[in-house]
Coordinates of C-alpha atoms in Angstrom, one line a residue:
X603 CA 42.4 -137.5 -113.7
X604 CA 44.6 -139.5 -116.2
X605 CA 45.3 -142.2 -113.6
X606 CA 41.6 -142.9 -113.3
X607 CA 41.3 -142.9 -117.1
X608 CA 44.0 -145.6 -117.3
X609 CA 42.4 -147.6 -114.5
X610 CA 39.0 -147.5 -116.3
X611 CA 40.4 -148.8 -119.6
X612 CA 43.0 -151.2 -118.2
X613 CA 41.3 -154.4 -119.1
X614 CA 40.4 -153.3 -122.6
X615 CA 43.9 -151.9 -123.2
X616 CA 45.3 -155.3 -122.2
X617 CA 42.9 -157.0 -124.6
X618 CA 43.4 -154.8 -127.6
X619 CA 47.0 -153.4 -127.6
X620 CA 49.4 -155.1 -130.1
X621 CA 53.0 -156.2 -129.5
X622 CA 54.2 -153.6 -132.0
X623 CA 52.3 -150.8 -130.3
X624 CA 53.6 -151.9 -126.9
X625 CA 57.2 -151.6 -128.1
X626 CA 56.5 -148.1 -129.6
X627 CA 54.9 -146.9 -126.4
X628 CA 57.8 -148.2 -124.4
X629 CA 60.3 -146.4 -126.6
X630 CA 58.3 -143.2 -126.3
X631 CA 58.2 -143.4 -122.6
X632 CA 61.9 -144.2 -122.4
X633 CA 62.6 -141.1 -124.5
X634 CA 60.5 -139.0 -122.2
X635 CA 62.3 -140.2 -119.1
X636 CA 59.2 -141.8 -117.7
X637 CA 60.9 -145.2 -117.9
X638 CA 64.5 -146.1 -117.7
X639 CA 66.3 -148.9 -119.6
X640 CA 65.9 -151.3 -116.7
X641 CA 62.2 -150.8 -116.3
X642 CA 61.6 -151.1 -120.0
X643 CA 63.6 -154.4 -120.1
X644 CA 61.8 -155.8 -117.1
X645 CA 58.4 -155.3 -118.8
X646 CA 59.6 -157.0 -121.9
X647 CA 61.7 -159.8 -120.4
X648 CA 59.8 -160.7 -117.2
X649 CA 56.4 -161.1 -118.9
X650 CA 56.0 -164.1 -121.2
X651 CA 53.0 -163.0 -123.3
X652 CA 51.6 -159.8 -124.8
X653 CA 48.8 -159.4 -122.2
X654 CA 51.2 -159.5 -119.3
X655 CA 53.5 -157.0 -120.9
X656 CA 50.5 -154.7 -121.4
X657 CA 49.5 -155.1 -117.7
X658 CA 53.1 -154.4 -116.7
X659 CA 53.3 -151.2 -118.7
X660 CA 50.0 -149.7 -117.6
X661 CA 50.5 -150.6 -114.0
X662 CA 54.1 -149.2 -113.9
X663 CA 53.0 -146.0 -115.5
X664 CA 50.1 -145.6 -113.1
X665 CA 52.5 -145.9 -110.1
X666 CA 54.6 -143.1 -111.5
X667 CA 51.8 -140.5 -111.1
X668 CA 49.5 -138.2 -113.0
X669 CA 52.0 -136.7 -115.4
X670 CA 53.3 -140.1 -116.5
X671 CA 49.7 -141.3 -117.1
X672 CA 49.0 -138.2 -119.3
X673 CA 52.1 -138.9 -121.3
X674 CA 51.2 -142.5 -122.0
X675 CA 47.7 -141.4 -123.1
X676 CA 49.1 -138.7 -125.3
X677 CA 51.5 -141.3 -127.0
X678 CA 48.6 -143.7 -127.4
X679 CA 46.7 -141.0 -129.2
X680 CA 49.5 -140.2 -131.6
X681 CA 50.4 -143.9 -132.3
X682 CA 47.0 -145.5 -132.6
X683 CA 44.1 -143.0 -132.9
X684 CA 41.6 -145.8 -133.5
X685 CA 42.4 -147.7 -130.3
X686 CA 42.5 -144.4 -128.4
X687 CA 39.0 -143.6 -129.6
X688 CA 37.8 -147.2 -128.9
X689 CA 39.0 -147.0 -125.4
X690 CA 37.1 -143.7 -124.9
X691 CA 40.1 -141.8 -123.6
X692 CA 39.6 -138.1 -123.2
X693 CA 42.7 -136.7 -121.6
X694 CA 46.4 -136.6 -122.4
X695 CA 49.5 -134.4 -122.2
X696 CA 47.8 -131.0 -122.8
X697 CA 49.0 -128.9 -125.7
X698 CA 50.6 -125.6 -124.8
X699 CA 48.7 -122.7 -126.4
X700 CA 50.6 -120.2 -128.4
X701 CA 51.1 -116.9 -126.5
X702 CA 48.8 -114.1 -127.7
X703 CA 49.1 -110.4 -127.1
X704 CA 46.8 -109.2 -124.4
X705 CA 44.5 -106.3 -125.5
X706 CA 44.0 -103.5 -123.1
X707 CA 40.4 -102.5 -122.3
X708 CA 41.0 -99.0 -123.6
X709 CA 42.3 -100.2 -127.0
X710 CA 39.9 -100.3 -130.0
X711 CA 38.7 -103.7 -131.1
X712 CA 40.4 -105.0 -134.2
X713 CA 39.0 -107.7 -136.5
X714 CA 41.1 -110.8 -135.9
X715 CA 41.4 -114.0 -138.0
X716 CA 39.3 -115.8 -135.5
X717 CA 37.1 -115.2 -132.4
X718 CA 38.6 -113.8 -129.3
X719 CA 37.6 -116.8 -127.2
X720 CA 38.9 -119.8 -129.1
X721 CA 37.2 -123.1 -128.9
X722 CA 39.4 -125.9 -127.8
X723 CA 38.8 -128.9 -130.1
X724 CA 39.2 -132.4 -128.9
X725 CA 41.7 -134.5 -130.8
X726 CA 39.7 -137.7 -130.2
X727 CA 36.1 -138.6 -130.1
X728 CA 34.7 -138.0 -126.6
X729 CA 32.7 -140.8 -125.0
X730 CA 29.0 -140.5 -124.0
X731 CA 28.4 -141.2 -120.3
X732 CA 26.2 -144.2 -119.9
X733 CA 23.8 -142.4 -117.7
X734 CA 23.2 -139.7 -120.4
X735 CA 22.4 -142.4 -122.9
X736 CA 20.1 -144.2 -120.5
X737 CA 18.2 -141.0 -119.8
X738 CA 17.7 -140.3 -123.5
X739 CA 16.4 -143.9 -124.1
X740 CA 13.3 -142.9 -122.1
X741 CA 12.8 -139.6 -123.9
X742 CA 10.0 -139.7 -126.5
X743 CA 11.5 -136.7 -128.3
X744 CA 14.7 -138.7 -129.1
X745 CA 15.1 -141.3 -131.8
X746 CA 15.6 -144.7 -130.1
X747 CA 19.2 -146.0 -130.0
X748 CA 19.3 -149.3 -128.2
X749 CA 22.6 -151.0 -127.7
X750 CA 21.8 -153.7 -130.2
X751 CA 20.9 -151.2 -132.9
X752 CA 24.1 -149.2 -132.2
X753 CA 26.1 -152.4 -132.8
X754 CA 24.4 -152.8 -136.2
X755 CA 25.1 -149.3 -137.6
X756 CA 26.3 -149.1 -141.2
X757 CA 27.5 -146.1 -143.3
X758 CA 28.2 -145.5 -147.0
X759 CA 31.4 -143.5 -147.9
X760 CA 32.1 -142.6 -151.6
X761 CA 35.1 -140.5 -152.5
X762 CA 36.1 -139.4 -156.0
X763 CA 39.8 -138.5 -156.1
X764 CA 41.2 -139.4 -159.5
X765 CA 39.4 -138.2 -162.6
X766 CA 39.8 -139.1 -166.3
X767 CA 40.8 -135.5 -166.9
X768 CA 43.8 -135.2 -164.6
X769 CA 43.4 -131.5 -164.0
X770 CA 40.2 -132.4 -162.2
X771 CA 41.9 -134.6 -159.7
X772 CA 40.9 -133.7 -156.1
X773 CA 44.2 -133.4 -154.3
X774 CA 43.7 -133.7 -150.5
X775 CA 40.6 -135.8 -150.9
X776 CA 42.6 -138.8 -149.6
X777 CA 42.8 -137.1 -146.3
X778 CA 39.0 -136.5 -146.3
X779 CA 38.4 -140.2 -146.9
X780 CA 40.8 -141.2 -144.1
X781 CA 39.3 -138.7 -141.6
X782 CA 35.7 -139.5 -142.5
X783 CA 36.2 -143.2 -142.2
X784 CA 37.9 -142.9 -138.8
X785 CA 35.1 -140.6 -137.6
X786 CA 32.4 -143.0 -138.8
X787 CA 34.1 -146.0 -137.2
X788 CA 34.4 -144.1 -133.9
X789 CA 30.7 -143.3 -134.0
X790 CA 30.0 -147.1 -134.3
X791 CA 29.3 -147.5 -138.0
X792 CA 30.5 -150.3 -140.2
X793 CA 31.8 -148.4 -143.3
X794 CA 31.0 -149.5 -146.8
X795 CA 33.6 -147.6 -148.8
X796 CA 34.0 -146.9 -152.5
X797 CA 36.6 -144.8 -154.3
X798 CA 36.6 -143.2 -157.8
X799 CA 33.1 -144.1 -159.2
X800 CA 31.2 -142.9 -162.2
X801 CA 27.8 -141.4 -161.8
X802 CA 26.2 -144.7 -162.7
X803 CA 28.4 -146.6 -160.2
X804 CA 27.5 -144.1 -157.5
X805 CA 23.8 -144.8 -158.1
X806 CA 24.4 -148.6 -158.1
X807 CA 26.4 -148.3 -154.9
X808 CA 23.5 -146.4 -153.2
X809 CA 21.0 -149.0 -154.4
X810 CA 23.2 -151.9 -153.1
X811 CA 23.5 -150.0 -149.8
X812 CA 19.7 -149.7 -149.6
X813 CA 19.5 -153.5 -149.5
X814 CA 22.3 -154.0 -146.9
X815 CA 21.2 -156.7 -144.4
X816 CA 22.1 -154.6 -141.4
X817 CA 19.6 -151.9 -142.2
X818 CA 16.7 -153.8 -140.5
X819 CA 18.7 -153.8 -137.2
X820 CA 20.4 -150.4 -137.3
X821 CA 19.1 -147.2 -135.6
X822 CA 20.4 -144.9 -138.4
X823 CA 22.6 -144.6 -141.5
X824 CA 25.1 -142.1 -142.6
X825 CA 25.9 -141.5 -146.3
X826 CA 28.9 -139.3 -147.2
X827 CA 29.7 -138.5 -150.9
X828 CA 32.7 -136.4 -151.9
X829 CA 33.4 -135.3 -155.5
X830 CA 33.2 -132.4 -157.9
X831 CA 29.6 -131.2 -158.3
X832 CA 27.1 -128.8 -159.7
X833 CA 23.6 -127.8 -158.6
X834 CA 21.6 -131.0 -158.0
X835 CA 24.3 -133.5 -159.0
X836 CA 27.6 -135.1 -158.0
X837 CA 30.0 -135.7 -160.8
X838 CA 31.4 -139.1 -161.8
X839 CA 35.1 -139.6 -162.5
X840 CA 34.6 -139.7 -166.3
X841 CA 32.9 -136.3 -166.4
X842 CA 34.3 -133.8 -169.0
X843 CA 33.1 -130.4 -170.1
X844 CA 32.4 -131.8 -173.6
X845 CA 30.6 -135.0 -172.3
X846 CA 28.8 -133.9 -169.2
X847 CA 26.4 -136.8 -168.7
X848 CA 28.5 -138.6 -166.1
X849 CA 26.5 -137.4 -163.1
X850 CA 24.7 -138.8 -160.1
X851 CA 21.5 -136.8 -159.3
X852 CA 21.4 -136.0 -155.5
X853 CA 17.7 -136.6 -155.5
X854 CA 18.3 -140.3 -156.1
X855 CA 19.6 -140.6 -152.5
X856 CA 16.2 -139.7 -151.2
X857 CA 14.5 -142.0 -153.6
X858 CA 16.7 -145.0 -153.0
X859 CA 16.7 -144.6 -149.2
X860 CA 13.1 -143.4 -148.8
X861 CA 10.2 -145.3 -147.4
X862 CA 9.0 -146.8 -150.7
X863 CA 12.3 -148.3 -151.9
X864 CA 13.9 -148.9 -148.5
X865 CA 11.3 -149.8 -145.9
X866 CA 14.0 -151.1 -143.6
X867 CA 14.9 -147.5 -142.8
X868 CA 11.3 -146.5 -141.9
X869 CA 11.4 -144.1 -138.9
X870 CA 15.2 -144.2 -138.8
X871 CA 17.4 -141.1 -139.2
X872 CA 19.2 -140.9 -142.6
X873 CA 22.1 -138.5 -142.4
X874 CA 23.6 -137.3 -145.7
X875 CA 26.8 -135.3 -146.0
X876 CA 27.9 -134.1 -149.5
X877 CA 31.2 -132.4 -150.1
X878 CA 30.8 -130.9 -153.7
X879 CA 30.1 -127.6 -155.3
X880 CA 26.5 -126.7 -156.3
X881 CA 27.2 -124.2 -159.0
X882 CA 29.9 -122.2 -160.7
X883 CA 31.1 -118.6 -160.3
X884 CA 34.4 -116.7 -160.1
X885 CA 35.4 -118.7 -157.1
X886 CA 36.3 -121.7 -159.3
X887 CA 40.0 -120.9 -159.5
X888 CA 42.9 -121.6 -157.3
X889 CA 43.4 -119.0 -154.6
X890 CA 45.8 -118.5 -151.7
X891 CA 45.0 -118.6 -148.0
X892 CA 46.8 -116.7 -145.3
X893 CA 49.4 -119.4 -144.8
X894 CA 50.4 -119.6 -148.4
X895 CA 48.7 -122.9 -149.1
X896 CA 46.9 -123.4 -152.4
X897 CA 43.2 -124.0 -151.8
X898 CA 41.2 -125.6 -154.5
X899 CA 37.4 -125.7 -155.0
X900 CA 35.2 -128.6 -156.0
X901 CA 33.5 -126.8 -158.9
X902 CA 34.4 -127.8 -162.5
X903 CA 32.5 -125.1 -164.4
X904 CA 34.2 -121.9 -165.5
X905 CA 32.7 -118.4 -165.3
X906 CA 30.0 -118.0 -167.8
X907 CA 29.2 -121.8 -167.9
X908 CA 26.2 -121.5 -165.6
X909 CA 23.3 -121.0 -168.1
X910 CA 21.4 -124.0 -166.8
X911 CA 21.5 -123.3 -163.1
X912 CA 17.8 -122.2 -163.0
X913 CA 16.9 -125.7 -164.4
X914 CA 19.0 -127.6 -161.9
X915 CA 17.0 -127.1 -158.7
X916 CA 16.6 -130.0 -156.4
X917 CA 13.3 -131.8 -156.8
X918 CA 11.8 -132.7 -153.5
X919 CA 10.0 -136.0 -153.1
X920 CA 6.7 -135.7 -151.3
X921 CA 6.9 -138.8 -149.2
X922 CA 10.2 -138.7 -147.4
X923 CA 10.9 -138.6 -143.7
X924 CA 13.7 -138.8 -141.2
X925 CA 16.3 -137.3 -143.4
X926 CA 18.8 -134.6 -142.7
X927 CA 21.4 -133.4 -145.2
X928 CA 24.4 -131.1 -144.9
X929 CA 25.7 -129.8 -148.3
X930 CA 29.1 -128.2 -148.3
X931 CA 27.9 -124.9 -149.7
X932 CA 24.9 -122.8 -150.8
X933 CA 23.8 -123.0 -154.5
X934 CA 25.8 -120.0 -155.6
X935 CA 29.0 -120.8 -153.8
X936 CA 31.9 -123.2 -154.4
X937 CA 33.5 -125.5 -151.8
X938 CA 37.1 -125.1 -150.8
X939 CA 39.6 -127.9 -150.3
X940 CA 43.2 -127.8 -149.0
X941 CA 45.4 -130.0 -151.3
X942 CA 47.2 -131.3 -148.2
X943 CA 44.7 -131.3 -145.3
X944 CA 41.5 -131.9 -147.3
X945 CA 38.2 -130.0 -147.5
X946 CA 37.3 -127.4 -144.9
X947 CA 33.9 -129.1 -144.4
X948 CA 35.3 -132.4 -143.4
X949 CA 38.0 -130.8 -141.2
X950 CA 35.3 -128.8 -139.4
X951 CA 33.0 -131.8 -139.1
X952 CA 35.7 -133.9 -137.4
X953 CA 36.5 -131.1 -135.0
X954 CA 32.9 -130.6 -134.0
X955 CA 31.9 -134.2 -133.8
X956 CA 35.0 -135.2 -131.8
X957 CA 34.2 -132.4 -129.3
X958 CA 30.4 -132.4 -129.0
X959 CA 28.9 -135.6 -130.5
X960 CA 28.9 -137.2 -127.1
X961 CA 26.3 -134.8 -125.8
X962 CA 24.6 -133.0 -128.7
X963 CA 22.0 -134.0 -131.3
X964 CA 22.7 -133.9 -135.0
X965 CA 21.0 -130.6 -135.9
X966 CA 23.0 -128.8 -133.3
X967 CA 26.2 -130.4 -134.5
X968 CA 25.5 -129.3 -138.0
X969 CA 24.8 -125.8 -136.8
X970 CA 28.2 -125.7 -135.0
X971 CA 29.9 -126.8 -138.3
X972 CA 28.1 -124.0 -140.1
X973 CA 29.2 -121.4 -137.5
X974 CA 32.8 -122.4 -138.1
X975 CA 32.5 -120.9 -141.6
X976 CA 31.3 -117.5 -140.3
X977 CA 35.0 -116.5 -139.8
X978 CA 36.3 -118.2 -143.0
X979 CA 37.1 -116.0 -146.0
X980 CA 39.8 -115.9 -148.7
X981 CA 39.9 -112.4 -150.1
X982 CA 36.2 -112.0 -151.1
X983 CA 35.6 -115.8 -151.2
X984 CA 33.1 -117.3 -148.8
X985 CA 31.6 -120.7 -148.1
X986 CA 28.6 -121.6 -146.0
X987 CA 27.3 -125.2 -145.6
X988 CA 23.6 -125.7 -145.9
X989 CA 21.2 -128.0 -144.0
X990 CA 18.8 -129.4 -146.6
X991 CA 15.6 -131.4 -146.7
X992 CA 15.4 -131.8 -143.0
X993 CA 12.5 -134.1 -142.1
X994 CA 13.7 -135.3 -138.7
X995 CA 10.8 -135.4 -136.2
X996 CA 12.9 -136.1 -133.2
X997 CA 16.4 -135.5 -131.9
X998 CA 19.1 -137.9 -133.0
X999 CA 22.2 -138.6 -130.9
X1000 CA 25.2 -140.7 -131.9
X1001 CA 26.1 -141.8 -128.4
X1002 CA 29.8 -142.6 -129.2
X1003 CA 31.3 -145.2 -126.9
X1004 CA 28.1 -146.9 -125.9

């Protein structure tokens, strides 16, 4: 019930909401007819400070019933997604699904663009119930995630958008950076963020991150790197076809964050997500999707430029533990990116994590992301993310909202 949701978050809403957001919410509710001019003015004029105005708003809306409460929650979601997620709200004015033709039982089954039973994706990160978290704390098959360690979480986010060679610029990657940062913050991580780095700078950033003071207290880390790539490497912003040494070897992640070089992360999950191609083929050109949007790929090699692929296999380190990686594609496939909405991988990760991270462990979440790609194709183009170098010995849960 939306009324109970607002009652639960009332004190935190009063503490966190800003004057600017209050005015926007009042205008929204006035436009909806939930409030009239007199009620809006009374909230603003009869309360001397911000907190009292916030109390006046939420209490008046609750008195108006369930629909009014849903509309306030929906406006809060559209106006300030970070506060919405921080409050742990999960319901709002429901979206109306588009009408679909009903298939008769006698009609033959036709291949559709998506599955017959569509998954409803949450538009905000769902909150883990406290009792679920408390139960998992006593489970020996689950990585420990005490409240103090959750408060000390830290993540590394590196996004290459602008390249020296302008035709390599990754349009839409700004959206990936924005969406990933919001997701990580919602999961409780302090985000160390870099943009537009060379291969050497990426390496230096990972080394600095491996010495972050919070690592001794955290229960886990997440590292997200987004750029162009080839098999075994992520490309720096100065990479060119003629001078192709501006690269960051992916294997360095496991060396820098492994037990020998980063003992602070011993027995702690290290989650790695890489949005970059792992090789070149005929998919490395602009293609059209069904909606007419250009979709780019994150491979910089042209057909025929893949002579060294057999030499570029990932070298596994013998002594590594508690890693799990999700790479955006298999070695012989490119990764696709919408120039407006960002990469498919990040879009799907946000959908899956918002909807299921409150109750499912990381390997199951990654599997759900991979399944989203089963129905994705552009002409004969395909993409399939790959779990790699999985050395987790237990289940890891994010427990958002704890």
